[in-house]
Amino acid sequence: MNKRSQHIKTALVTGATSGIGRATALMLGRLGYNVAITGRRLPLLQDLCREIEQTSGVESYILCFDIRDKHEVFDSYDMLPDSWKKHLKVCINNAGLALGADSFENCDDNDWDTMIDTNIKGLLYISQLVANTMKENGFGHIINISSVAGRHVYYGGNVYCATKHAVDAITQSMRIDLLKYGIKVSSIAPGMVNTEFSLVRYKGDKNKADNVYKGVKPLSAQDIASTVEFIVTRPPHVCVNDILIMPAQQANPYYVNRDDEE
Ligand code: NDP
Ligand code: 8X3
């Protein structure tokens, strides 16, 4: 290995077209990682790729695919050059969504399928590919974006909460199974973060989405990127297993201290 290649480090961020994933990809670029970015919206990936390269002087690689589709995930990951895989140090499993907030008996089962396929199965597909790369490399760090919904179940949260409880269980299981390969596994469980998340959950209903954050200063995508930054900049012998991070005005899903309405 020559001197230059010793310093090459790459990262992969799923769901980088908006919100937490986008802010995290930019942060990793600033830390000197070449960043592979994924999502379904190609123009947004192209914009981000340019922004990472221009602001940080590192390289960015676009992998445009639907994480629910196993074959698309495998074929896309296959396209990532070996030189990138060889230096893959960090994977942020961030792609995910909630759809709907109805009481259980009224939910659309298509929404259930989408959440389970994206938040659980998609995360599993990409994680297994990445884990095998990291196993070969003899190092690596996988960070799963879970949620406070993986710790508490709230009204109308049903299957979204179940998927994030699954992410927590998968995180713990990966941490145990991958220990022997020197692969660290961490999880971040945020409370309210102001991203496209609520607009997606309420299927474009901006009023409902805005109401989620009414009278509250929510976390920003940048707050979560800074949390990822803290985790990935710990020394090699340290693994931050879990971080639960909330807005100061939110104790848990049930207690939110909203500013008085006018
Ligand atoms: P955004 O809606 O802003 O971002 C979601 C990202 O996931 C997008 O980049 C989207 O890309 C990607 N994504 C969704 N479905 C797919 C798919 N089928 N294939 C590939 N990519 C997909 O929301 P956030 O940034 O808030 O969400 C990021 C993660 O954080 C999620 O896992 C969410 O559950 C979690 N989270 C969010 C919280 C919040 O309050 N915002 C709190 C706790 C956790 P594209 O549409 O281009 O495919
Ligand atoms: C997103 C946070 O509280 O809407 O995972 O479930 S919450």
mmCIF file of C-alpha atoms and ligand atoms in Angstrom:
data_model
loop_
_atom_site.group_PDB
_atom_site.id
_atom_site.type_symbol
_atom_site.label_atom_id
_atom_site.label_comp_id
_atom_site.label_asym_id
_atom_site.label_seq_id
_atom_site.Cartn_x
_atom_site.Cartn_y
_atom_site.Cartn_z
ATOM 1 C CA MET A 1 0.000 0.000 0.000
ATOM 2 C CA ASN A 2 1.509 3.365 -0.934
ATOM 3 C CA LYS A 3 1.356 6.397 1.325
ATOM 4 C CA ARG A 4 -1.553 7.980 -0.498
ATOM 5 C CA SER A 5 -3.736 4.879 -0.486
ATOM 6 C CA GLN A 6 -3.184 4.514 3.278
ATOM 7 C CA HIS A 7 -5.162 7.707 3.723
ATOM 8 C CA ILE A 8 -8.033 6.899 1.374
ATOM 9 C CA LYS A 9 -11.239 6.251 3.259
ATOM 10 C CA THR A 10 -14.663 5.760 1.815
ATOM 11 C CA ALA A 11 -18.153 5.894 3.277
ATOM 12 C CA LEU A 12 -21.549 4.828 2.012
ATOM 13 C CA VAL A 13 -24.716 6.694 2.989
ATOM 14 C CA THR A 14 -28.161 5.328 2.081
ATOM 15 C CA GLY A 15 -31.043 7.740 1.624
ATOM 16 C CA ALA A 16 -28.765 10.672 0.868
ATOM 17 C CA THR A 17 -31.183 12.660 -1.314
ATOM 18 C CA SER A 18 -32.621 14.595 1.627
ATOM 19 C CA GLY A 19 -32.667 15.191 5.355
ATOM 20 C CA ILE A 20 -30.354 13.263 7.655
ATOM 21 C CA GLY A 21 -28.646 11.286 4.875
ATOM 22 C CA ARG A 22 -27.827 14.391 2.842
ATOM 23 C CA ALA A 23 -26.405 16.298 5.835
ATOM 24 C CA THR A 24 -24.404 13.221 6.874
ATOM 25 C CA ALA A 25 -22.926 12.693 3.401
ATOM 26 C CA LEU A 26 -21.776 16.333 3.320
ATOM 27 C CA MET A 27 -20.296 15.999 6.817
ATOM 28 C CA LEU A 28 -18.380 12.824 5.870
ATOM 29 C CA GLY A 29 -17.027 14.626 2.798
ATOM 30 C CA ARG A 30 -15.790 17.407 5.078
ATOM 31 C CA LEU A 31 -14.055 14.736 7.212
ATOM 32 C CA GLY A 32 -12.171 13.610 4.104
ATOM 33 C CA TYR A 33 -14.171 10.519 3.151
ATOM 34 C CA ASN A 34 -14.947 9.742 -0.465
ATOM 35 C CA VAL A 35 -18.691 9.296 -0.221
ATOM 36 C CA ALA A 36 -20.938 6.832 -2.072
ATOM 37 C CA ILE A 37 -24.497 8.158 -1.959
ATOM 38 C CA THR A 38 -27.743 6.294 -2.583
ATOM 39 C CA GLY A 39 -31.413 7.067 -3.141
ATOM 40 C CA ARG A 40 -34.057 6.870 -5.870
ATOM 41 C CA ARG A 41 -34.074 10.529 -7.012
ATOM 42 C CA LEU A 42 -31.186 10.772 -9.455
ATOM 43 C CA PRO A 43 -31.204 14.598 -9.973
ATOM 44 C CA LEU A 44 -30.901 15.094 -6.203
ATOM 45 C CA LEU A 45 -28.022 12.608 -6.040
ATOM 46 C CA GLN A 46 -26.304 14.461 -8.901
ATOM 47 C CA ASP A 47 -26.696 17.811 -7.082
ATOM 48 C CA LEU A 48 -25.319 16.320 -3.868
ATOM 49 C CA CYS A 49 -22.427 14.643 -5.686
ATOM 50 C CA ARG A 50 -21.400 18.023 -7.148
ATOM 51 C CA GLU A 51 -21.787 19.750 -3.778
ATOM 52 C CA ILE A 52 -19.662 17.169 -1.950
ATOM 53 C CA GLU A 53 -16.904 17.347 -4.551
ATOM 54 C CA GLN A 54 -16.916 21.145 -4.725
ATOM 55 C CA THR A 55 -17.072 21.834 -0.992
ATOM 56 C CA SER A 56 -14.750 19.100 0.255
ATOM 57 C CA GLY A 57 -12.499 18.183 -2.673
ATOM 58 C CA VAL A 58 -13.211 14.479 -2.153
ATOM 59 C CA GLU A 59 -14.893 12.137 -4.634
ATOM 60 C CA SER A 60 -18.507 11.095 -4.599
ATOM 61 C CA TYR A 61 -20.074 8.061 -6.289
ATOM 62 C CA ILE A 62 -23.756 7.798 -7.165
ATOM 63 C CA LEU A 63 -25.665 4.550 -6.658
ATOM 64 C CA CYS A 64 -29.253 5.177 -7.704
ATOM 65 C CA PHE A 65 -31.566 2.352 -6.647
ATOM 66 C CA ASP A 66 -34.702 1.410 -4.778
ATOM 67 C CA ILE A 67 -33.556 -0.248 -1.558
ATOM 68 C CA ARG A 68 -36.721 -2.408 -1.464
ATOM 69 C CA ASP A 69 -35.590 -4.272 -4.582
ATOM 70 C CA LYS A 70 -33.020 -6.917 -3.645
ATOM 71 C CA HIS A 71 -31.714 -7.285 -7.200
ATOM 72 C CA GLU A 72 -31.335 -3.530 -7.680
ATOM 73 C CA VAL A 73 -29.438 -3.334 -4.391
ATOM 74 C CA PHE A 74 -27.075 -6.174 -5.342
ATOM 75 C CA ASP A 75 -26.501 -4.931 -8.917
ATOM 76 C CA SER A 76 -25.867 -1.354 -7.763
ATOM 77 C CA TYR A 77 -23.473 -2.360 -5.001
ATOM 78 C CA ASP A 78 -21.646 -4.484 -7.551
ATOM 79 C CA MET A 79 -21.019 -1.317 -9.562
ATOM 80 C CA LEU A 80 -19.131 0.346 -6.707
ATOM 81 C CA PRO A 81 -15.478 0.109 -7.809
ATOM 82 C CA ASP A 82 -13.257 -2.337 -5.902
ATOM 83 C CA SER A 83 -10.932 0.528 -5.012
ATOM 84 C CA TRP A 84 -13.865 2.114 -3.124
ATOM 85 C CA LYS A 85 -14.860 -1.135 -1.427
ATOM 86 C CA LYS A 86 -11.281 -1.794 -0.332
ATOM 87 C CA HIS A 87 -11.299 1.392 1.733
ATOM 88 C CA LEU A 88 -14.924 1.236 2.906
ATOM 89 C CA LYS A 89 -14.762 2.311 6.531
ATOM 90 C CA VAL A 90 -18.231 3.601 7.277
ATOM 91 C CA CYS A 91 -21.780 2.702 6.226
ATOM 92 C CA ILE A 92 -24.720 4.798 7.365
ATOM 93 C CA ASN A 93 -27.984 2.853 7.072
ATOM 94 C CA ASN A 94 -30.316 5.812 6.906
ATOM 95 C CA ALA A 95 -32.849 5.235 4.080
ATOM 96 C CA GLY A 96 -36.258 4.861 5.657
ATOM 97 C CA LEU A 97 -39.721 6.266 6.048
ATOM 98 C CA ALA A 98 -43.030 6.241 7.864
ATOM 99 C CA LEU A 99 -46.284 6.117 5.917
ATOM 100 C CA GLY A 100 -49.510 7.078 7.661
ATOM 101 C CA ALA A 101 -50.382 7.476 11.331
ATOM 102 C CA ASP A 102 -53.795 5.803 11.390
ATOM 103 C CA SER A 103 -55.167 3.528 14.011
ATOM 104 C CA PHE A 104 -54.216 -0.073 13.316
ATOM 105 C CA GLU A 105 -57.580 -1.255 11.941
ATOM 106 C CA ASN A 106 -57.665 1.571 9.364
ATOM 107 C CA CYS A 107 -54.098 1.300 8.019
ATOM 108 C CA ASP A 108 -53.356 0.711 4.348
ATOM 109 C CA ASP A 109 -51.518 -2.611 4.112
ATOM 110 C CA ASN A 110 -49.539 -1.281 1.117
ATOM 111 C CA ASP A 111 -48.015 1.236 3.529
ATOM 112 C CA TRP A 112 -47.077 -1.619 5.848
ATOM 113 C CA ASP A 113 -45.353 -3.434 2.972
ATOM 114 C CA THR A 114 -43.438 -0.307 1.962
ATOM 115 C CA MET A 115 -42.209 0.402 5.493
ATOM 116 C CA ILE A 116 -41.211 -3.212 6.153
ATOM 117 C CA ASP A 117 -39.514 -3.548 2.756
ATOM 118 C CA THR A 118 -37.611 -0.266 3.122
ATOM 119 C CA ASN A 119 -36.794 0.024 6.824
ATOM 120 C CA ILE A 120 -36.106 -3.642 7.553
ATOM 121 C CA LYS A 121 -35.466 -5.642 4.398
ATOM 122 C CA GLY A 122 -33.627 -2.861 2.534
ATOM 123 C CA LEU A 123 -31.384 -2.286 5.544
ATOM 124 C CA LEU A 124 -30.660 -6.029 5.734
ATOM 125 C CA TYR A 125 -29.751 -6.338 2.022
ATOM 126 C CA ILE A 126 -27.257 -3.483 2.030
ATOM 127 C CA SER A 127 -25.856 -4.388 5.459
ATOM 128 C CA GLN A 128 -25.007 -7.929 4.427
ATOM 129 C CA LEU A 129 -23.144 -6.736 1.324
ATOM 130 C CA VAL A 130 -21.271 -4.106 3.320
ATOM 131 C CA ALA A 131 -20.505 -6.533 6.170
ATOM 132 C CA ASN A 132 -18.875 -8.966 3.741
ATOM 133 C CA THR A 133 -16.753 -6.171 2.257
ATOM 134 C CA MET A 134 -15.727 -5.008 5.727
ATOM 135 C CA LYS A 135 -15.006 -8.584 6.793
ATOM 136 C CA GLU A 136 -12.574 -8.893 3.884
ATOM 137 C CA ASN A 137 -11.026 -5.509 4.736
ATOM 138 C CA GLY A 138 -10.688 -6.405 8.419
ATOM 139 C CA PHE A 139 -12.290 -3.182 9.600
ATOM 140 C CA GLY A 140 -15.441 -1.129 9.307
ATOM 141 C CA HIS A 141 -18.204 0.687 11.122
ATOM 142 C CA ILE A 142 -21.930 0.367 10.405
ATOM 143 C CA ILE A 143 -24.244 3.003 11.863
ATOM 144 C CA ASN A 144 -27.982 2.356 11.752
ATOM 145 C CA ILE A 145 -30.438 5.228 11.978
ATOM 146 C CA SER A 146 -33.156 3.896 14.233
ATOM 147 C CA SER A 147 -35.665 6.123 16.045
ATOM 148 C CA VAL A 148 -37.292 6.877 19.363
ATOM 149 C CA ALA A 149 -40.068 4.849 17.674
ATOM 150 C CA GLY A 150 -37.760 1.862 18.167
ATOM 151 C CA ARG A 151 -37.897 2.415 21.938
ATOM 152 C CA HIS A 152 -41.535 3.442 22.485
ATOM 153 C CA VAL A 153 -44.753 2.581 20.697
ATOM 154 C CA TYR A 154 -47.263 5.415 20.292
ATOM 155 C CA TYR A 155 -50.808 5.757 18.949
ATOM 156 C CA GLY A 156 -50.901 5.291 15.171
ATOM 157 C CA GLY A 157 -47.211 4.358 15.107
ATOM 158 C CA ASN A 158 -47.929 0.624 14.842
ATOM 159 C CA VAL A 159 -45.890 -0.777 11.923
ATOM 160 C CA TYR A 160 -43.438 2.147 11.699
ATOM 161 C CA CYS A 161 -42.626 1.553 15.398
ATOM 162 C CA ALA A 162 -42.323 -2.183 14.694
ATOM 163 C CA THR A 163 -39.807 -1.561 11.886
ATOM 164 C CA LYS A 164 -37.662 0.638 14.135
ATOM 165 C CA HIS A 165 -37.839 -1.925 16.984
ATOM 166 C CA ALA A 166 -36.586 -4.379 14.353
ATOM 167 C CA VAL A 167 -33.734 -2.017 13.450
ATOM 168 C CA ASP A 168 -32.737 -1.967 17.129
ATOM 169 C CA ALA A 169 -32.777 -5.777 17.323
ATOM 170 C CA ILE A 170 -30.848 -6.097 14.049
ATOM 171 C CA THR A 171 -28.280 -3.569 15.313
ATOM 172 C CA GLN A 172 -27.692 -5.567 18.499
ATOM 173 C CA SER A 173 -27.495 -8.808 16.555
ATOM 174 C CA MET A 174 -25.065 -7.404 13.972
ATOM 175 C CA ARG A 175 -22.903 -6.038 16.784
ATOM 176 C CA ILE A 176 -22.609 -9.543 18.263
ATOM 177 C CA ASP A 177 -22.153 -11.443 14.991
ATOM 178 C CA LEU A 178 -19.659 -9.024 13.426
ATOM 179 C CA LEU A 179 -17.560 -8.550 16.575
ATOM 180 C CA LYS A 180 -15.112 -11.261 15.450
ATOM 181 C CA TYR A 181 -14.306 -9.299 12.278
ATOM 182 C CA GLY A 182 -13.509 -6.019 14.039
ATOM 183 C CA ILE A 183 -16.616 -4.378 12.617
ATOM 184 C CA LYS A 184 -18.213 -1.813 14.911
ATOM 185 C CA VAL A 185 -21.992 -1.396 14.880
ATOM 186 C CA SER A 186 -23.722 1.675 16.301
ATOM 187 C CA SER A 187 -27.222 3.044 16.374
ATOM 188 C CA ILE A 188 -28.674 6.528 16.615
ATOM 189 C CA ALA A 189 -32.285 6.903 17.723
ATOM 190 C CA PRO A 190 -33.543 10.435 17.134
ATOM 191 C CA GLY A 191 -36.755 12.073 18.267
ATOM 192 C CA MET A 192 -38.317 14.746 16.045
ATOM 193 C CA VAL A 193 -36.031 15.893 13.212
ATOM 194 C CA ASN A 194 -37.264 18.494 10.742
ATOM 195 C CA THR A 195 -36.771 16.868 7.324
ATOM 196 C CA GLU A 196 -39.064 15.585 4.572
ATOM 197 C CA PHE A 197 -40.021 12.768 6.969
ATOM 198 C CA SER A 198 -43.415 14.139 8.071
ATOM 199 C CA LEU A 199 -44.347 15.325 4.574
ATOM 200 C CA VAL A 200 -43.722 11.754 3.376
ATOM 201 C CA ARG A 201 -45.591 10.262 6.339
ATOM 202 C CA TYR A 202 -48.657 12.467 5.667
ATOM 203 C CA LYS A 203 -48.388 11.922 1.908
ATOM 204 C CA GLY A 204 -47.765 15.544 0.952
ATOM 205 C CA ASP A 205 -50.227 17.138 3.438
ATOM 206 C CA LYS A 206 -48.128 20.122 4.501
ATOM 207 C CA ASN A 207 -50.517 21.249 7.260
ATOM 208 C CA LYS A 208 -50.338 17.895 9.001
ATOM 209 C CA ALA A 209 -46.572 17.777 8.542
ATOM 210 C CA ASP A 210 -46.105 21.316 9.932
ATOM 211 C CA ASN A 211 -48.318 20.482 12.925
ATOM 212 C CA VAL A 212 -45.836 17.840 14.065
ATOM 213 C CA TYR A 213 -43.291 20.587 14.769
ATOM 214 C CA LYS A 214 -45.748 23.274 15.945
ATOM 215 C CA GLY A 215 -44.417 25.199 18.953
ATOM 216 C CA VAL A 216 -41.262 23.076 19.095
ATOM 217 C CA LYS A 217 -37.707 23.585 17.978
ATOM 218 C CA PRO A 218 -37.048 20.145 16.486
ATOM 219 C CA LEU A 219 -33.649 18.633 15.821
ATOM 220 C CA SER A 220 -32.142 19.459 12.440
ATOM 221 C CA ALA A 221 -30.606 17.014 9.994
ATOM 222 C CA GLN A 222 -27.308 18.716 10.857
ATOM 223 C CA ASP A 223 -27.771 17.781 14.549
ATOM 224 C CA ILE A 224 -27.875 14.116 13.535
ATOM 225 C CA ALA A 225 -24.934 14.513 11.146
ATOM 226 C CA SER A 226 -22.951 15.981 14.078
ATOM 227 C CA THR A 227 -23.899 12.911 16.132
ATOM 228 C CA VAL A 228 -22.606 10.643 13.365
ATOM 229 C CA GLU A 229 -19.455 12.785 13.291
ATOM 230 C CA PHE A 230 -18.949 12.221 17.035
ATOM 231 C CA ILE A 231 -19.333 8.456 16.591
ATOM 232 C CA VAL A 232 -16.983 8.093 13.607
ATOM 233 C CA THR A 233 -14.264 10.263 15.125
ATOM 234 C CA ARG A 234 -13.855 8.149 18.281
ATOM 235 C CA PRO A 235 -10.532 6.256 18.458
ATOM 236 C CA PRO A 236 -10.412 2.731 16.932
ATOM 237 C CA HIS A 237 -10.814 1.001 20.320
ATOM 238 C CA VAL A 238 -14.061 2.832 21.116
ATOM 239 C CA CYS A 239 -17.531 1.895 19.858
ATOM 240 C CA VAL A 240 -20.484 4.095 20.750
ATOM 241 C CA ASN A 241 -23.242 1.484 20.819
ATOM 242 C CA ASP A 242 -26.336 3.657 21.050
ATOM 243 C CA ILE A 243 -27.349 7.268 21.146
ATOM 244 C CA LEU A 244 -30.907 8.410 21.904
ATOM 245 C CA ILE A 245 -31.145 12.072 20.940
ATOM 246 C CA MET A 246 -34.165 14.322 21.397
ATOM 247 C CA PRO A 247 -35.112 17.970 20.962
ATOM 248 C CA ALA A 248 -34.865 19.727 24.338
ATOM 249 C CA GLN A 249 -38.650 20.221 24.228
ATOM 250 C CA GLN A 250 -39.392 16.494 23.747
ATOM 251 C CA ALA A 251 -39.028 13.913 26.549
ATOM 252 C CA ASN A 252 -40.373 10.976 24.534
ATOM 253 C CA PRO A 253 -43.155 10.482 21.947
ATOM 254 C CA TYR A 254 -45.849 11.335 24.542
ATOM 255 C CA TYR A 255 -44.425 14.407 26.271
ATOM 256 C CA VAL A 256 -43.674 17.468 24.192
ATOM 257 C CA ASN A 257 -43.442 20.872 25.835
ATOM 258 C CA ARG A 258 -44.828 23.048 23.028
ATOM 259 C CA ASP A 259 -44.633 26.857 23.139
ATOM 260 C CA ASP A 260 -48.002 28.452 23.936
ATOM 261 C CA GLU A 261 -50.134 29.085 20.877
ATOM 262 C CA GLU A 262 -50.975 32.725 20.101
HETATM 263 P P1 NDP B 1 -36.263 12.126 4.554
HETATM 264 O O1 NDP B 1 -37.626 11.786 4.029
HETATM 265 O O2 NDP B 1 -35.801 13.527 4.432
HETATM 266 O O3 NDP B 1 -35.172 11.150 3.924
HETATM 267 C C1 NDP B 1 -35.433 9.803 3.693
HETATM 268 C C2 NDP B 1 -34.391 9.240 2.739
HETATM 269 O O4 NDP B 1 -34.664 7.835 2.568
HETATM 270 C C3 NDP B 1 -34.446 9.888 1.364
HETATM 271 O O5 NDP B 1 -33.151 10.159 0.926
HETATM 272 C C4 NDP B 1 -35.087 8.815 0.492
HETATM 273 O O6 NDP B 1 -34.534 8.847 -0.839
HETATM 274 C C5 NDP B 1 -34.625 7.529 1.180
HETATM 275 N N1 NDP B 1 -35.523 6.430 0.834
HETATM 276 C C6 NDP B 1 -36.820 6.248 1.208
HETATM 277 N N2 NDP B 1 -37.333 5.174 0.598
HETATM 278 C C7 NDP B 1 -36.338 4.648 -0.183
HETATM 279 C C8 NDP B 1 -36.257 3.548 -1.079
HETATM 280 N N3 NDP B 1 -37.315 2.734 -1.285
HETATM 281 N N4 NDP B 1 -35.095 3.299 -1.731
HETATM 282 C C9 NDP B 1 -34.033 4.119 -1.512
HETATM 283 N N5 NDP B 1 -34.037 5.170 -0.690
HETATM 284 C C10 NDP B 1 -35.183 5.445 -0.033
HETATM 285 O O7 NDP B 1 -36.320 11.697 6.092
HETATM 286 P P2 NDP B 1 -35.198 11.688 7.246
HETATM 287 O O8 NDP B 1 -33.916 12.249 6.778
HETATM 288 O O9 NDP B 1 -35.824 12.249 8.453
HETATM 289 O O10 NDP B 1 -35.100 10.120 7.482
HETATM 290 C C11 NDP B 1 -33.881 9.404 7.494
HETATM 291 C C12 NDP B 1 -33.983 8.271 8.503
HETATM 292 O O11 NDP B 1 -34.152 8.821 9.809
HETATM 293 C C13 NDP B 1 -35.169 7.324 8.301
HETATM 294 O O12 NDP B 1 -34.732 6.009 8.504
HETATM 295 C C14 NDP B 1 -36.148 7.730 9.401
HETATM 296 O O13 NDP B 1 -36.977 6.667 9.804
HETATM 297 C C15 NDP B 1 -35.177 8.142 10.496
HETATM 298 N N6 NDP B 1 -35.709 9.033 11.522
HETATM 299 C C16 NDP B 1 -36.259 10.242 11.199
HETATM 300 C C17 NDP B 1 -36.757 11.062 12.196
HETATM 301 C C18 NDP B 1 -37.429 12.355 11.898
HETATM 302 O O14 NDP B 1 -38.147 12.877 12.772
HETATM 303 N N7 NDP B 1 -37.230 12.960 10.736
HETATM 304 C C19 NDP B 1 -36.638 10.675 13.604
HETATM 305 C C20 NDP B 1 -36.076 9.386 13.818
HETATM 306 C C21 NDP B 1 -35.596 8.606 12.824
HETATM 307 P P3 NDP B 1 -35.411 8.799 -2.179
HETATM 308 O O15 NDP B 1 -36.773 9.318 -1.878
HETATM 309 O O16 NDP B 1 -34.632 9.626 -3.151
HETATM 310 O O17 NDP B 1 -35.401 7.358 -2.552
HETATM 311 C C1 8X3 B 2 -39.422 9.484 13.658
HETATM 312 C C2 8X3 B 2 -39.726 10.015 15.014
HETATM 313 O O1 8X3 B 2 -41.529 10.177 16.805
HETATM 314 O O2 8X3 B 2 -42.218 10.457 14.484
HETATM 315 O O3 8X3 B 2 -38.853 8.231 13.728
HETATM 316 O O4 8X3 B 2 -41.631 8.297 15.339
HETATM 317 S S1 8X3 B 2 -41.358 9.703 15.425
#
